[in-house]
Amino acid sequence: MSSKSWQQLCADRKKKQVDSIPKEWIITVSTDLKQSVIDVPAQCGLLSPLEIEITETVDLDILLDKLSTGIWTSAQVTTAFYKRAIIAQQLTNCLTEIFIERALARAHELDDYFQKNGKPIGPLHGLPISLKDQFCIKGLETIMGYASWIGPVSEKSCVLVEILYDLGAVPFVRTNVPQTLIWGETYNHVFGRTTNPYNRYMTPGGSSGGEGALLALKGSPLGVGTDIGGSVRIPGAMCGLYTLRPSYERLPYANARNAQEGQESISSTLGPMANSLSAVKRFTKSIIDAKPWKKDPLVVRKEWSSREYALEEHGNGVGMCFAVLWDNGVVKPHPPVRRALEIVKQSLEDAGHKVIDWEPHRHLEIYKNTESIFAADAGQDYRVECAKSGEPLIQTMSPDKDAHPYNLFESYAKTIIGKPELLSAYDLWQLHKEKRVLRKSHLDHWEATVARTGTGRPVDAIIAPVAPYTAVPHGCNSDAFYTTLYNTLDYACAGFPVTFADKDLDKVQPPHEFRNHEDEAVYKLCSYPLFAISIVLRRMTLNCSMGCRWVCNW
């Protein structure tokens, strides 16, 4: 154990990060927090025309084609994205680990292989990939927002990183997370707060918020986050990205770090985050084609199915029936969320699909069961890690300065679930038993929709919000049940961008009969004058569940 105070440990580690940035890559950053910085990377003068072209090639298939044919070298692409990632870091504080020399050495190694053999080393040849600060890389720290984790380096890479190297990828940065991971925002004592590039007074979401901010600024062509309650989908929604939360044990998590390790009733999953759907597909297929079950014993032994991807069991994608979850019955969504759902509904109908309303089923019971499982240790996991360095457990995501006056997080879950209590093994087993009953009941509810679809099948997919609101000020992301619901049910979820919030189109509605304190607090956030102004130009993404229980989140 270090003799330094936790404050000194954090300060030293942050200085090490700052010192790793090349002086010639430093830019001038505006102090106006509410000003969008989304266009700064292309306008700041640091990137050459070719580097702008490379980093703004958002279709991953095009980027990989140019890498696999030698039009662009891995060194060119990695340098371009590294420079843009460093710009993103200066604008939003999205990175943790910066290892430029190591990444460029890997890129040159791949270029040498291509020159010698005339072919790529694998399907992700030469591609820089950013990773959430959970995925261990041999020889580097994995801090995950804890002061006590500063210093020790990984003796080996996690399975995902091993596979990425085998496929020809270039892991090149790691991205910021909240202390404990169990927050819908991104702040810790070691690296600080990550902000939303569309409006830095807003959160990018969490816990994969570093990835969200980095990708929104096109500082990476493809990122990997993790999701146990919305941690891929929430940043995706608040930063306008395409995302995938696969089902339990579909992709390899072995030897990565995590919070609440040993809690396996509701498993964390890893998933891709990107600016294009092609990136989500290419990553997922490449990892599955690598047969990850040979390296991670928990991964489901199931190969990529082109037949399933073509929706053969869903009318080959023609004349499908979707159901829209307009409101989960626990917290009512804000007006821009409703409008985005209406946009998607109209688009589906215009494409020849049928759209019906999804009827919420036992949501409050699922909510209580989920939060009770997560709180079964009464926070002991977090307190143990903090106690190792003396670092205090972060109790709020609200900033010390310029905080939004309407901070909601303290109301989250407590008013519905009550104060967390340490449960016995027997009590936890009863929650697991209840969860099985709820999952079976929800499955039956879904299957029963065959009576309403007109296709001879149950609903093909559910369209649902990621959150009841768009991106919110720091400290105000209080509700995650629109995403956590599907972690509990283990429905695979794809997120896709739809539109931006607009204060002229999205008028505050009169108060409704509040279902609970959380519902009231979320409504008041929308009606608060400051938020009514700052809501403008916030990106929204949908949440879709399809096929073998898919949910599409926006």
JSON list of N, CA, C and O in Angstrom, two decimals, residues 227-229 245-249 253 258 263-270 298 374 435 487-488 490:
[
{"chain": "A", "resi": 227, "resn": "ASP", "atom": "N", "xyz": [-22.06, -2.81, -20.11]},
{"chain": "A", "resi": 227, "resn": "ASP", "atom": "CA", "xyz": [-23.44, -2.43, -19.80]},
{"chain": "A", "resi": 227, "resn": "ASP", "atom": "C", "xyz": [-24.04, -3.43, -18.83]},
{"chain": "A", "resi": 227, "resn": "ASP", "atom": "O", "xyz": [-24.23, -4.60, -19.16]},
{"chain": "A", "resi": 228, "resn": "ILE", "atom": "N", "xyz": [-24.36, -2.95, -17.61]},
{"chain": "A", "resi": 228, "resn": "ILE", "atom": "CA", "xyz": [-25.08, -3.77, -16.65]},
{"chain": "A", "resi": 228, "resn": "ILE", "atom": "C", "xyz": [-26.42, -3.16, -16.29]},
{"chain": "A", "resi": 228, "resn": "ILE", "atom": "O", "xyz": [-27.28, -3.80, -15.71]},
{"chain": "A", "resi": 229, "resn": "GLY", "atom": "N", "xyz": [-26.60, -1.88, -16.69]},
{"chain": "A", "resi": 229, "resn": "GLY", "atom": "CA", "xyz": [-27.87, -1.23, -16.42]},
{"chain": "A", "resi": 229, "resn": "GLY", "atom": "C", "xyz": [-28.16, -0.11, -17.41]},
{"chain": "A", "resi": 229, "resn": "GLY", "atom": "O", "xyz": [-29.03, 0.72, -17.18]},
{"chain": "A", "resi": 245, "resn": "ARG", "atom": "N", "xyz": [-26.02, -3.69, -26.85]},
{"chain": "A", "resi": 245, "resn": "ARG", "atom": "CA", "xyz": [-25.89, -4.41, -25.59]},
{"chain": "A", "resi": 245, "resn": "ARG", "atom": "C", "xyz": [-26.34, -5.84, -25.88]},
{"chain": "A", "resi": 245, "resn": "ARG", "atom": "O", "xyz": [-27.53, -6.13, -26.00]},
{"chain": "A", "resi": 246, "resn": "PRO", "atom": "N", "xyz": [-25.38, -6.77, -26.09]},
{"chain": "A", "resi": 246, "resn": "PRO", "atom": "CA", "xyz": [-25.76, -8.15, -26.39]},
{"chain": "A", "resi": 246, "resn": "PRO", "atom": "C", "xyz": [-26.27, -8.87, -25.15]},
{"chain": "A", "resi": 246, "resn": "PRO", "atom": "O", "xyz": [-26.20, -8.33, -24.04]},
{"chain": "A", "resi": 247, "resn": "SER", "atom": "N", "xyz": [-26.77, -10.07, -25.33]},
{"chain": "A", "resi": 247, "resn": "SER", "atom": "CA", "xyz": [-27.26, -10.84, -24.19]},
{"chain": "A", "resi": 247, "resn": "SER", "atom": "C", "xyz": [-26.10, -11.37, -23.36]},
{"chain": "A", "resi": 247, "resn": "SER", "atom": "O", "xyz": [-24.93, -11.31, -23.76]},
{"chain": "A", "resi": 248, "resn": "TYR", "atom": "N", "xyz": [-26.44, -11.89, -22.18]},
{"chain": "A", "resi": 248, "resn": "TYR", "atom": "CA", "xyz": [-25.43, -12.38, -21.25]},
{"chain": "A", "resi": 248, "resn": "TYR", "atom": "C", "xyz": [-24.46, -13.35, -21.96]},
{"chain": "A", "resi": 248, "resn": "TYR", "atom": "O", "xyz": [-24.87, -14.25, -22.69]},
{"chain": "A", "resi": 249, "resn": "GLU", "atom": "N", "xyz": [-23.18, -13.16, -21.70]},
{"chain": "A", "resi": 249, "resn": "GLU", "atom": "CA", "xyz": [-22.11, -14.10, -22.09]},
{"chain": "A", "resi": 249, "resn": "GLU", "atom": "C", "xyz": [-22.03, -14.33, -23.60]},
{"chain": "A", "resi": 249, "resn": "GLU", "atom": "O", "xyz": [-21.57, -15.37, -24.05]},
{"chain": "A", "resi": 253, "resn": "TYR", "atom": "N", "xyz": [-15.76, -11.49, -21.71]},
{"chain": "A", "resi": 253, "resn": "TYR", "atom": "CA", "xyz": [-15.50, -10.54, -20.63]},
{"chain": "A", "resi": 253, "resn": "TYR", "atom": "C", "xyz": [-14.34, -11.00, -19.75]},
{"chain": "A", "resi": 253, "resn": "TYR", "atom": "O", "xyz": [-13.87, -10.27, -18.88]},
{"chain": "A", "resi": 258, "resn": "ASN", "atom": "N", "xyz": [-13.96, -5.27, -13.09]},
{"chain": "A", "resi": 258, "resn": "ASN", "atom": "CA", "xyz": [-15.38, -4.91, -12.97]},
{"chain": "A", "resi": 258, "resn": "ASN", "atom": "C", "xyz": [-15.67, -4.52, -11.53]},
{"chain": "A", "resi": 258, "resn": "ASN", "atom": "O", "xyz": [-14.89, -4.79, -10.61]},
{"chain": "A", "resi": 263, "resn": "GLN", "atom": "N", "xyz": [-21.22, -10.87, -8.51]},
{"chain": "A", "resi": 263, "resn": "GLN", "atom": "CA", "xyz": [-22.67, -10.69, -8.69]},
{"chain": "A", "resi": 263, "resn": "GLN", "atom": "C", "xyz": [-22.99, -11.17, -10.09]},
{"chain": "A", "resi": 263, "resn": "GLN", "atom": "O", "xyz": [-22.67, -10.48, -11.07]},
{"chain": "A", "resi": 264, "resn": "GLU", "atom": "N", "xyz": [-23.61, -12.32, -10.22]},
{"chain": "A", "resi": 264, "resn": "GLU", "atom": "CA", "xyz": [-23.82, -12.91, -11.54]},
{"chain": "A", "resi": 264, "resn": "GLU", "atom": "C", "xyz": [-25.28, -13.14, -11.88]},
{"chain": "A", "resi": 264, "resn": "GLU", "atom": "O", "xyz": [-25.59, -13.82, -12.86]},
{"chain": "A", "resi": 265, "resn": "SER", "atom": "N", "xyz": [-26.18, -12.59, -11.09]},
{"chain": "A", "resi": 265, "resn": "SER", "atom": "CA", "xyz": [-27.59, -12.74, -11.41]},
{"chain": "A", "resi": 265, "resn": "SER", "atom": "C", "xyz": [-27.97, -11.85, -12.59]},
{"chain": "A", "resi": 265, "resn": "SER", "atom": "O", "xyz": [-28.71, -12.25, -13.48]},
{"chain": "A", "resi": 266, "resn": "ILE", "atom": "N", "xyz": [-27.46, -10.61, -12.58]},
{"chain": "A", "resi": 266, "resn": "ILE", "atom": "CA", "xyz": [-27.64, -9.68, -13.69]},
{"chain": "A", "resi": 266, "resn": "ILE", "atom": "C", "xyz": [-26.24, -9.35, -14.19]},
{"chain": "A", "resi": 266, "resn": "ILE", "atom": "O", "xyz": [-25.51, -8.58, -13.58]},
{"chain": "A", "resi": 267, "resn": "SER", "atom": "N", "xyz": [-25.85, -9.98, -15.28]},
{"chain": "A", "resi": 267, "resn": "SER", "atom": "CA", "xyz": [-24.46, -9.90, -15.72]},
{"chain": "A", "resi": 267, "resn": "SER", "atom": "C", "xyz": [-24.19, -8.65, -16.53]},
{"chain": "A", "resi": 267, "resn": "SER", "atom": "O", "xyz": [-25.02, -8.21, -17.33]},
{"chain": "A", "resi": 268, "resn": "SER", "atom": "N", "xyz": [-23.00, -8.11, -16.35]},
{"chain": "A", "resi": 268, "resn": "SER", "atom": "CA", "xyz": [-22.53, -7.04, -17.22]},
{"chain": "A", "resi": 268, "resn": "SER", "atom": "C", "xyz": [-22.13, -7.65, -18.55]},
{"chain": "A", "resi": 268, "resn": "SER", "atom": "O", "xyz": [-21.58, -8.77, -18.60]},
{"chain": "A", "resi": 269, "resn": "THR", "atom": "N", "xyz": [-22.41, -6.94, -19.63]},
{"chain": "A", "resi": 269, "resn": "THR", "atom": "CA", "xyz": [-22.00, -7.39, -20.95]},
{"chain": "A", "resi": 269, "resn": "THR", "atom": "C", "xyz": [-21.17, -6.30, -21.61]},
{"chain": "A", "resi": 269, "resn": "THR", "atom": "O", "xyz": [-21.32, -5.12, -21.29]},
{"chain": "A", "resi": 270, "resn": "LEU", "atom": "N", "xyz": [-20.31, -6.67, -22.53]},
{"chain": "A", "resi": 270, "resn": "LEU", "atom": "CA", "xyz": [-19.57, -5.67, -23.28]},
{"chain": "A", "resi": 270, "resn": "LEU", "atom": "C", "xyz": [-20.23, -5.48, -24.64]},
{"chain": "A", "resi": 270, "resn": "LEU", "atom": "O", "xyz": [-20.86, -6.40, -25.17]},
{"chain": "A", "resi": 298, "resn": "LEU", "atom": "N", "xyz": [-17.29, -18.82, -20.27]},
{"chain": "A", "resi": 298, "resn": "LEU", "atom": "CA", "xyz": [-18.68, -18.41, -20.08]},
{"chain": "A", "resi": 298, "resn": "LEU", "atom": "C", "xyz": [-19.37, -18.00, -21.38]},
{"chain": "A", "resi": 298, "resn": "LEU", "atom": "O", "xyz": [-20.60, -17.91, -21.43]},
{"chain": "A", "resi": 374, "resn": "PHE", "atom": "N", "xyz": [-28.93, -5.47, -7.03]},
{"chain": "A", "resi": 374, "resn": "PHE", "atom": "CA", "xyz": [-27.74, -4.63, -7.13]},
{"chain": "A", "resi": 374, "resn": "PHE", "atom": "C", "xyz": [-27.27, -4.13, -5.76]},
{"chain": "A", "resi": 374, "resn": "PHE", "atom": "O", "xyz": [-26.07, -3.93, -5.54]},
{"chain": "A", "resi": 435, "resn": "LYS", "atom": "N", "xyz": [-36.83, -13.22, -9.71]},
{"chain": "A", "resi": 435, "resn": "LYS", "atom": "CA", "xyz": [-36.41, -12.75, -11.03]},
{"chain": "A", "resi": 435, "resn": "LYS", "atom": "C", "xyz": [-36.76, -13.77, -12.11]},
{"chain": "A", "resi": 435, "resn": "LYS", "atom": "O", "xyz": [-37.23, -13.40, -13.21]},
{"chain": "A", "resi": 487, "resn": "ASN", "atom": "N", "xyz": [-31.68, -5.36, -19.04]},
{"chain": "A", "resi": 487, "resn": "ASN", "atom": "CA", "xyz": [-30.58, -6.13, -18.45]},
{"chain": "A", "resi": 487, "resn": "ASN", "atom": "C", "xyz": [-31.13, -7.26, -17.60]},
{"chain": "A", "resi": 487, "resn": "ASN", "atom": "O", "xyz": [-30.63, -8.38, -17.62]},
{"chain": "A", "resi": 488, "resn": "THR", "atom": "N", "xyz": [-32.17, -6.95, -16.84]},
{"chain": "A", "resi": 488, "resn": "THR", "atom": "CA", "xyz": [-32.78, -7.96, -15.98]},
{"chain": "A", "resi": 488, "resn": "THR", "atom": "C", "xyz": [-33.43, -9.06, -16.81]},
{"chain": "A", "resi": 488, "resn": "THR", "atom": "O", "xyz": [-33.30, -10.25, -16.52]},
{"chain": "A", "resi": 490, "resn": "ASP", "atom": "N", "xyz": [-32.66, -9.74, -19.83]},
{"chain": "A", "resi": 490, "resn": "ASP", "atom": "CA", "xyz": [-31.62, -10.20, -20.75]},
{"chain": "A", "resi": 490, "resn": "ASP", "atom": "C", "xyz": [-32.11, -10.21, -22.19]},
{"chain": "A", "resi": 490, "resn": "ASP", "atom": "O", "xyz": [-31.97, -11.20, -22.91]}
]
